[in-house]
PDB file of C-alpha atoms and ligand atoms in Angstrom:
ATOM      1  CA  MET A   1       0.092   0.115  -0.112  1.00 66.00           C
ATOM      2  CA  SER A   2       1.432   3.275  -0.871  1.00 90.00           C
ATOM      3  CA  ILE A   3       1.545   6.090   1.469  1.00 96.00           C
ATOM      4  CA  ARG A   4      -0.982   9.097   0.665  1.00 97.00           C
ATOM      5  CA  LEU A   5      -1.329  12.439   2.297  1.00 98.00           C
ATOM      6  CA  GLY A   6      -3.106  12.365   5.566  1.00 98.00           C
ATOM      7  CA  ASP A   7      -1.881   8.657   6.329  1.00 98.00           C
ATOM      8  CA  ASP A   8      -0.339   7.807   9.757  1.00 98.00           C
ATOM      9  CA  ALA A   9       3.482   8.002   9.222  1.00 98.00           C
ATOM     10  CA  PRO A  10       4.608   4.424   9.495  1.00 98.00           C
ATOM     11  CA  ASP A  11       6.525   3.694  12.957  1.00 98.00           C
ATOM     12  CA  PHE A  12       9.823   1.764  12.850  1.00 98.00           C
ATOM     13  CA  THR A  13      12.820   1.195  14.926  1.00 98.00           C
ATOM     14  CA  ALA A  14      16.075   1.639  13.055  1.00 98.00           C
ATOM     15  CA  GLN A  15      19.887   2.054  13.694  1.00 98.00           C
ATOM     16  CA  THR A  16      21.132   5.662  12.977  1.00 98.00           C
ATOM     17  CA  THR A  17      24.476   7.469  13.237  1.00 98.00           C
ATOM     18  CA  GLU A  18      23.033   8.823  16.483  1.00 98.00           C
ATOM     19  CA  GLY A  19      22.043   5.430  18.047  1.00 98.00           C
ATOM     20  CA  GLU A  20      18.927   3.200  17.635  1.00 98.00           C
ATOM     21  CA  ILE A  21      15.670   5.312  17.378  1.00 98.00           C
ATOM     22  CA  LYS A  22      11.872   4.465  17.640  1.00 98.00           C
ATOM     23  CA  PHE A  23      10.734   6.855  14.796  1.00 98.00           C
ATOM     24  CA  HIS A  24       7.552   8.120  16.565  1.00 98.00           C
ATOM     25  CA  ASP A  25       9.230   8.497  20.036  1.00 98.00           C
ATOM     26  CA  TRP A  26      12.062  10.244  18.300  1.00 98.00           C
ATOM     27  CA  LEU A  27       9.893  12.744  16.805  1.00 98.00           C
ATOM     28  CA  GLY A  28       8.027  13.502  20.218  1.00 98.00           C
ATOM     29  CA  ASP A  29       5.977  16.467  19.615  1.00 98.00           C
ATOM     30  CA  SER A  30       8.081  17.903  16.700  1.00 98.00           C
ATOM     31  CA  TRP A  31       7.366  18.069  13.015  1.00 98.00           C
ATOM     32  CA  GLY A  32       9.791  15.899  11.151  1.00 98.00           C
ATOM     33  CA  VAL A  33      11.380  15.599   7.805  1.00 98.00           C
ATOM     34  CA  LEU A  34      12.378  12.042   6.586  1.00 98.00           C
ATOM     35  CA  PHE A  35      14.288  11.978   3.360  1.00 98.00           C
ATOM     36  CA  SER A  36      15.939   9.340   1.583  1.00 97.00           C
ATOM     37  CA  HIS A  37      19.275   9.009  -0.531  1.00 95.00           C
ATOM     38  CA  PRO A  38      20.083   6.830  -3.392  1.00 94.00           C
ATOM     39  CA  LYS A  39      23.296   5.657  -1.907  1.00 95.00           C
ATOM     40  CA  ASP A  40      26.413   6.595   0.062  1.00 97.00           C
ATOM     41  CA  TYR A  41      29.519   8.195  -1.521  1.00 97.00           C
ATOM     42  CA  THR A  42      27.548   9.791  -4.328  1.00 96.00           C
ATOM     43  CA  PRO A  43      28.072  13.340  -5.289  1.00 97.00           C
ATOM     44  CA  VAL A  44      24.401  14.865  -5.297  1.00 97.00           C
ATOM     45  CA  CYS A  45      23.808  13.282  -2.187  1.00 97.00           C
ATOM     46  CA  THR A  46      26.920  14.405  -0.713  1.00 98.00           C
ATOM     47  CA  THR A  47      25.866  18.018  -1.454  1.00 98.00           C
ATOM     48  CA  GLU A  48      22.400  17.633  -0.291  1.00 98.00           C
ATOM     49  CA  LEU A  49      23.549  16.445   3.162  1.00 98.00           C
ATOM     50  CA  GLY A  50      25.898  19.263   3.693  1.00 98.00           C
ATOM     51  CA  MET A  51      23.012  21.697   2.689  1.00 98.00           C
ATOM     52  CA  ALA A  52      20.405  20.089   5.099  1.00 98.00           C
ATOM     53  CA  ALA A  53      23.097  20.298   7.826  1.00 98.00           C
ATOM     54  CA  LYS A  54      23.687  24.028   7.281  1.00 98.00           C
ATOM     55  CA  LEU A  55      20.060  24.523   7.356  1.00 98.00           C
ATOM     56  CA  LYS A  56      19.487  22.795  10.511  1.00 98.00           C
ATOM     57  CA  PRO A  57      19.001  26.010  12.583  1.00 98.00           C
ATOM     58  CA  GLU A  58      16.140  26.881  10.125  1.00 98.00           C
ATOM     59  CA  PHE A  59      14.570  23.538  10.619  1.00 98.00           C
ATOM     60  CA  ASP A  60      15.169  24.035  14.729  1.00 98.00           C
ATOM     61  CA  LYS A  61      13.346  27.336  14.608  1.00 98.00           C
ATOM     62  CA  ARG A  62      10.377  25.693  13.068  1.00 98.00           C
ATOM     63  CA  ASN A  63      10.278  22.797  15.462  1.00 98.00           C
ATOM     64  CA  VAL A  64      11.191  20.352  12.862  1.00 98.00           C
ATOM     65  CA  LYS A  65      13.432  17.471  13.213  1.00 98.00           C
ATOM     66  CA  ILE A  66      15.214  16.068  10.181  1.00 98.00           C
ATOM     67  CA  ILE A  67      16.635  12.578   9.407  1.00 98.00           C
ATOM     68  CA  GLY A  68      18.154  11.046   6.527  1.00 98.00           C
ATOM     69  CA  LEU A  69      18.101   7.524   5.133  1.00 98.00           C
ATOM     70  CA  SER A  70      20.282   5.563   2.864  1.00 96.00           C
ATOM     71  CA  VAL A  71      20.093   1.634   2.263  1.00 95.00           C
ATOM     72  CA  ASP A  72      23.875   1.436   3.055  1.00 96.00           C
ATOM     73  CA  PRO A  73      25.162   0.326   6.420  1.00 97.00           C
ATOM     74  CA  LEU A  74      25.951   2.330   9.406  1.00 98.00           C
ATOM     75  CA  GLU A  75      29.871   2.158   9.008  1.00 98.00           C
ATOM     76  CA  SER A  76      29.590   3.467   5.530  1.00 98.00           C
ATOM     77  CA  HIS A  77      27.627   6.327   6.537  1.00 98.00           C
ATOM     78  CA  VAL A  78      30.207   7.213   9.255  1.00 98.00           C
ATOM     79  CA  GLY A  79      32.915   7.251   6.819  1.00 98.00           C
ATOM     80  CA  TRP A  80      30.812   9.197   4.233  1.00 98.00           C
ATOM     81  CA  GLU A  81      30.057  11.781   6.829  1.00 98.00           C
ATOM     82  CA  LYS A  82      33.786  12.554   7.312  1.00 98.00           C
ATOM     83  CA  ASP A  83      33.941  13.470   3.264  1.00 98.00           C
ATOM     84  CA  ILE A  84      30.722  15.641   3.492  1.00 98.00           C
ATOM     85  CA  GLU A  85      32.300  17.668   6.254  1.00 98.00           C
ATOM     86  CA  GLU A  86      35.582  17.999   4.359  1.00 98.00           C
ATOM     87  CA  THR A  87      33.812  18.999   0.981  1.00 98.00           C
ATOM     88  CA  GLN A  88      30.749  20.773   2.106  1.00 98.00           C
ATOM     89  CA  GLY A  89      32.455  22.660   5.116  1.00 98.00           C
ATOM     90  CA  GLN A  90      29.777  21.491   7.246  1.00 98.00           C
ATOM     91  CA  ALA A  91      29.540  18.489   9.762  1.00 98.00           C
ATOM     92  CA  ILE A  92      26.345  16.426   9.695  1.00 98.00           C
ATOM     93  CA  ASN A  93      24.070  17.336  12.771  1.00 98.00           C
ATOM     94  CA  PHE A  94      21.188  14.966  12.573  1.00 98.00           C
ATOM     95  CA  PRO A  95      20.962  11.188  12.410  1.00 98.00           C
ATOM     96  CA  MET A  96      21.360   9.123   9.208  1.00 98.00           C
ATOM     97  CA  ILE A  97      19.345   5.962   9.052  1.00 98.00           C
ATOM     98  CA  ALA A  98      21.117   2.757   7.910  1.00 98.00           C
ATOM     99  CA  ASP A  99      18.672   0.518   6.021  1.00 97.00           C
ATOM    100  CA  PRO A 100      20.664  -2.204   4.515  1.00 96.00           C
ATOM    101  CA  ASP A 101      17.676  -4.576   4.826  1.00 96.00           C
ATOM    102  CA  ARG A 102      15.431  -1.763   3.046  1.00 95.00           C
ATOM    103  CA  LYS A 103      12.855  -2.171   5.958  1.00 96.00           C
ATOM    104  CA  VAL A 104      12.131   1.605   6.286  1.00 97.00           C
ATOM    105  CA  SER A 105      12.689   2.168   2.435  1.00 96.00           C
ATOM    106  CA  ASP A 106       9.904  -0.490   1.643  1.00 95.00           C
ATOM    107  CA  LEU A 107       7.826   0.830   4.379  1.00 97.00           C
ATOM    108  CA  TYR A 108       7.730   4.392   2.984  1.00 97.00           C
ATOM    109  CA  GLY A 109       7.960   3.344  -0.848  1.00 95.00           C
ATOM    110  CA  MET A 110      11.174   4.626  -1.475  1.00 95.00           C
ATOM    111  CA  ILE A 111      12.308   2.117  -3.826  1.00 93.00           C
ATOM    112  CA  HIS A 112      10.816   2.831  -7.458  1.00 94.00           C
ATOM    113  CA  PRO A 113      11.739  -0.396  -9.287  1.00 91.00           C
ATOM    114  CA  ASN A 114      11.423   1.110 -12.688  1.00 89.00           C
ATOM    115  CA  ALA A 115      14.130   3.902 -11.547  1.00 92.00           C
ATOM    116  CA  SER A 116      16.285   1.210  -9.602  1.00 89.00           C
ATOM    117  CA  ASP A 117      15.776  -2.250  -7.891  1.00 88.00           C
ATOM    118  CA  THR A 118      18.474  -1.334  -5.372  1.00 88.00           C
ATOM    119  CA  PHE A 119      18.638   2.357  -4.658  1.00 90.00           C
ATOM    120  CA  THR A 120      15.969   4.654  -2.996  1.00 90.00           C
ATOM    121  CA  VAL A 121      14.819   7.558  -4.949  1.00 92.00           C
ATOM    122  CA  ARG A 122      15.037  11.168  -3.334  1.00 96.00           C
ATOM    123  CA  SER A 123      11.791  11.013  -1.277  1.00 96.00           C
ATOM    124  CA  VAL A 124      10.877  13.826   1.077  1.00 98.00           C
ATOM    125  CA  TYR A 125       8.134  13.176   3.771  1.00 98.00           C
ATOM    126  CA  VAL A 126       7.234  15.823   5.969  1.00 98.00           C
ATOM    127  CA  ILE A 127       5.313  14.745   9.219  1.00 98.00           C
ATOM    128  CA  GLY A 128       3.230  16.649  11.534  1.00 98.00           C
ATOM    129  CA  PRO A 129       3.253  16.590  15.245  1.00 98.00           C
ATOM    130  CA  ASP A 130       0.187  14.372  14.958  1.00 98.00           C
ATOM    131  CA  LYS A 131       2.275  11.870  13.083  1.00 98.00           C
ATOM    132  CA  LYS A 132       0.338  12.198   9.923  1.00 98.00           C
ATOM    133  CA  VAL A 133       1.984  12.633   6.595  1.00 98.00           C
ATOM    134  CA  LYS A 134       1.642  16.423   5.289  1.00 98.00           C
ATOM    135  CA  LEU A 135       3.723  16.460   2.517  1.00 98.00           C
ATOM    136  CA  MET A 136       5.521  13.960  -0.028  1.00 98.00           C
ATOM    137  CA  ILE A 137       7.985  14.891  -2.718  1.00 97.00           C
ATOM    138  CA  THR A 138       9.771  12.489  -4.980  1.00 96.00           C
ATOM    139  CA  TYR A 139      12.937  13.470  -7.006  1.00 96.00           C
ATOM    140  CA  PRO A 140      14.895  11.165  -9.364  1.00 95.00           C
ATOM    141  CA  ALA A 141      18.546  10.205  -8.223  1.00 93.00           C
ATOM    142  CA  SER A 142      19.968  12.701 -10.854  1.00 94.00           C
ATOM    143  CA  THR A 143      18.428  15.927  -9.331  1.00 96.00           C
ATOM    144  CA  GLY A 144      19.454  17.231  -6.064  1.00 97.00           C
ATOM    145  CA  ARG A 145      16.606  18.665  -3.958  1.00 97.00           C
ATOM    146  CA  ASN A 146      15.960  22.183  -2.922  1.00 97.00           C
ATOM    147  CA  PHE A 147      15.884  22.350   0.710  1.00 98.00           C
ATOM    148  CA  ASP A 148      14.721  26.084   0.659  1.00 97.00           C
ATOM    149  CA  GLU A 149      11.554  24.846  -1.015  1.00 98.00           C
ATOM    150  CA  VAL A 150      10.987  22.174   1.818  1.00 98.00           C
ATOM    151  CA  LEU A 151      11.461  24.962   4.480  1.00 98.00           C
ATOM    152  CA  ARG A 152       8.977  27.173   2.269  1.00 98.00           C
ATOM    153  CA  VAL A 153       6.202  24.458   2.208  1.00 98.00           C
ATOM    154  CA  ILE A 154       6.785  23.721   6.035  1.00 98.00           C
ATOM    155  CA  ASP A 155       5.998  27.526   6.567  1.00 98.00           C
ATOM    156  CA  SER A 156       2.879  26.960   4.657  1.00 98.00           C
ATOM    157  CA  LEU A 157       1.765  23.956   6.543  1.00 98.00           C
ATOM    158  CA  GLN A 158       2.410  25.276   9.744  1.00 98.00           C
ATOM    159  CA  LEU A 159       0.437  28.577   8.997  1.00 98.00           C
ATOM    160  CA  THR A 160      -2.376  26.772   7.333  1.00 97.00           C
ATOM    161  CA  SER A 161      -2.625  24.401  10.408  1.00 97.00           C
ATOM    162  CA  LYS A 162      -3.303  27.225  12.570  1.00 97.00           C
ATOM    163  CA  TYR A 163      -5.448  29.727  10.370  1.00 97.00           C
ATOM    164  CA  SER A 164      -8.208  29.353   7.905  1.00 98.00           C
ATOM    165  CA  VAL A 165      -5.904  30.224   5.052  1.00 98.00           C
ATOM    166  CA  ALA A 166      -4.141  28.882   2.099  1.00 98.00           C
ATOM    167  CA  THR A 167      -1.059  30.066   0.361  1.00 98.00           C
ATOM    168  CA  PRO A 168      -1.042  31.218  -3.333  1.00 98.00           C
ATOM    169  CA  VAL A 169       1.497  30.450  -6.006  1.00 98.00           C
ATOM    170  CA  ASN A 170       5.273  31.003  -5.003  1.00 98.00           C
ATOM    171  CA  TRP A 171       4.212  32.323  -1.747  1.00 98.00           C
ATOM    172  CA  LYS A 172       6.857  32.588   0.879  1.00 96.00           C
ATOM    173  CA  ALA A 173       6.735  33.654   4.584  1.00 97.00           C
ATOM    174  CA  GLY A 174       5.273  36.923   4.989  1.00 96.00           C
ATOM    175  CA  ASP A 175       3.655  37.231   1.922  1.00 98.00           C
ATOM    176  CA  ASP A 176      -0.301  37.823   1.762  1.00 98.00           C
ATOM    177  CA  CYS A 177      -2.542  34.667   1.707  1.00 98.00           C
ATOM    178  CA  ILE A 178      -5.847  33.450   0.581  1.00 98.00           C
ATOM    179  CA  ILE A 179      -8.884  33.041   3.021  1.00 98.00           C
ATOM    180  CA  VAL A 180     -10.129  29.440   2.467  1.00 98.00           C
ATOM    181  CA  PRO A 181     -13.667  29.509   0.637  1.00 97.00           C
ATOM    182  CA  SER A 182     -15.338  27.892   3.658  1.00 97.00           C
ATOM    183  CA  VAL A 183     -15.013  31.084   5.718  1.00 98.00           C
ATOM    184  CA  SER A 184     -18.021  33.260   5.088  1.00 98.00           C
ATOM    185  CA  ASP A 185     -17.237  37.061   4.672  1.00 98.00           C
ATOM    186  CA  GLU A 186     -18.983  37.643   8.001  1.00 97.00           C
ATOM    187  CA  ASP A 187     -16.635  35.286   9.879  1.00 98.00           C
ATOM    188  CA  ALA A 188     -13.709  36.702   7.934  1.00 98.00           C
ATOM    189  CA  LYS A 189     -14.315  40.000   9.291  1.00 97.00           C
ATOM    190  CA  THR A 190     -13.589  38.679  12.861  1.00 96.00           C
ATOM    191  CA  LYS A 191     -10.956  36.144  11.789  1.00 96.00           C
ATOM    192  CA  PHE A 192      -8.887  38.498   9.861  1.00 97.00           C
ATOM    193  CA  PRO A 193      -9.092  41.889  11.628  1.00 94.00           C
ATOM    194  CA  ALA A 194      -6.518  43.401   9.272  1.00 95.00           C
ATOM    195  CA  GLY A 195      -9.011  43.115   6.629  1.00 97.00           C
ATOM    196  CA  PHE A 196      -9.169  41.395   3.205  1.00 98.00           C
ATOM    197  CA  LYS A 197      -9.392  42.157  -0.237  1.00 98.00           C
ATOM    198  CA  THR A 198     -12.159  40.454  -2.315  1.00 98.00           C
ATOM    199  CA  LEU A 199     -10.948  40.055  -6.086  1.00 98.00           C
ATOM    200  CA  LYS A 200     -13.723  37.491  -6.697  1.00 98.00           C
ATOM    201  CA  PRO A 201     -16.127  35.971  -4.063  1.00 96.00           C
ATOM    202  CA  TYR A 202     -13.831  32.758  -4.112  1.00 97.00           C
ATOM    203  CA  LEU A 203     -10.555  34.903  -4.090  1.00 98.00           C
ATOM    204  CA  ARG A 204     -10.018  36.752  -0.992  1.00 98.00           C
ATOM    205  CA  ILE A 205      -6.690  38.187   0.026  1.00 98.00           C
ATOM    206  CA  THR A 206      -5.673  39.032   3.706  1.00 98.00           C
ATOM    207  CA  PRO A 207      -2.125  39.868   5.141  1.00 97.00           C
ATOM    208  CA  GLN A 208      -0.322  36.840   6.720  1.00 97.00           C
ATOM    209  CA  PRO A 209      -2.316  36.416  10.149  1.00 95.00           C
ATOM    210  CA  ASP A 210       0.608  35.448  12.434  1.00 88.00           C
ATOM    211  CA  LYS A 211       2.584  38.631  11.073  1.00 84.00           C
ATOM    212  CA  VAL A 212      -0.317  40.772  11.797  1.00 74.00           C
ATOM    213  CA  GLU A 213      -0.688  39.326  15.406  1.00 75.00           C
ATOM    214  CA  ALA A 214       3.116  39.780  15.979  1.00 76.00           C
ATOM    215  CA  LYS A 215       2.966  43.484  14.886  1.00 75.00           C
ATOM    216  CA  GLU A 216      -0.184  43.960  17.324  1.00 75.00           C
ATOM    217  CA  THR A 217       1.762  42.246  20.268  1.00 80.00           C
ATOM    218  CA  ALA A 218       4.749  44.612  19.702  1.00 79.00           C
ATOM    219  CA  ALA A 219       2.562  47.759  19.243  1.00 71.00           C
TER     220      ALA A 219
HETATM  221  C1  BEZ B   1      24.282  11.120  -6.472  1.00 54.64           C
HETATM  222  O1  BEZ B   1      23.778  11.314  -5.370  1.00 54.64           O
HETATM  223  O2  BEZ B   1      24.899  11.825  -6.967  1.00 54.64           O
HETATM  224  C2  BEZ B   1      23.666   9.944  -7.524  1.00 54.64           C
HETATM  225  C3  BEZ B   1      23.114   8.885  -6.868  1.00 54.64           C
HETATM  226  C4  BEZ B   1      22.733   7.850  -7.722  1.00 54.64           C
HETATM  227  C5  BEZ B   1      22.533   8.188  -9.060  1.00 54.64           C
HETATM  228  C6  BEZ B   1      23.236   9.333  -9.671  1.00 54.64           C
HETATM  229  C7  BEZ B   1      23.715  10.319  -8.971  1.00 54.64           C
END
């Protein structure tokens, strides 16, 4: 069964570079990003892991724990991490799952046989504090991921989990938002005290609500 948005993120126990973890316990009340790599000692993965480690403070700020996975064994991960630090100028500061028996890769559908029978594709799963899957992105081995995009989507997911808004095309934190159609104009007046612009009855624009609240608190 493939995983779909809103499903429970499968739990597992695995060996990682930071010791054995039970996934759900390790996540605790945090958000999580679980991302897979085709193989250790590969060039694109090396750059991705260096970047993910550099961005760790940004994930921490958002209460998001990050964890990588590759099907190679633990000793291989440990050796590779030295190369990553040397070439990317950044030590890995999050656990890497060793999945030589493909237990976790199979659980999360990270092996796509038409791409490769042996390597995982570049999967990204964002998991909410309720342990539900909030986002899935799949890249081929030849294309490195954009971790700024992962952070951007997390900003949207966290905002839309608190307020009755959606985020428009190319939105980034701080930009105006869209009021979801299920909110009436009457309710929108109280929910969005900064006001809203009606371009069409189904397209109503409001300033980002938590930005407005932060300004009000500071005033
Ligand atoms: C890489 O990470 O560089 C890579 C891995 C598998 C196939 C192609 C590239």
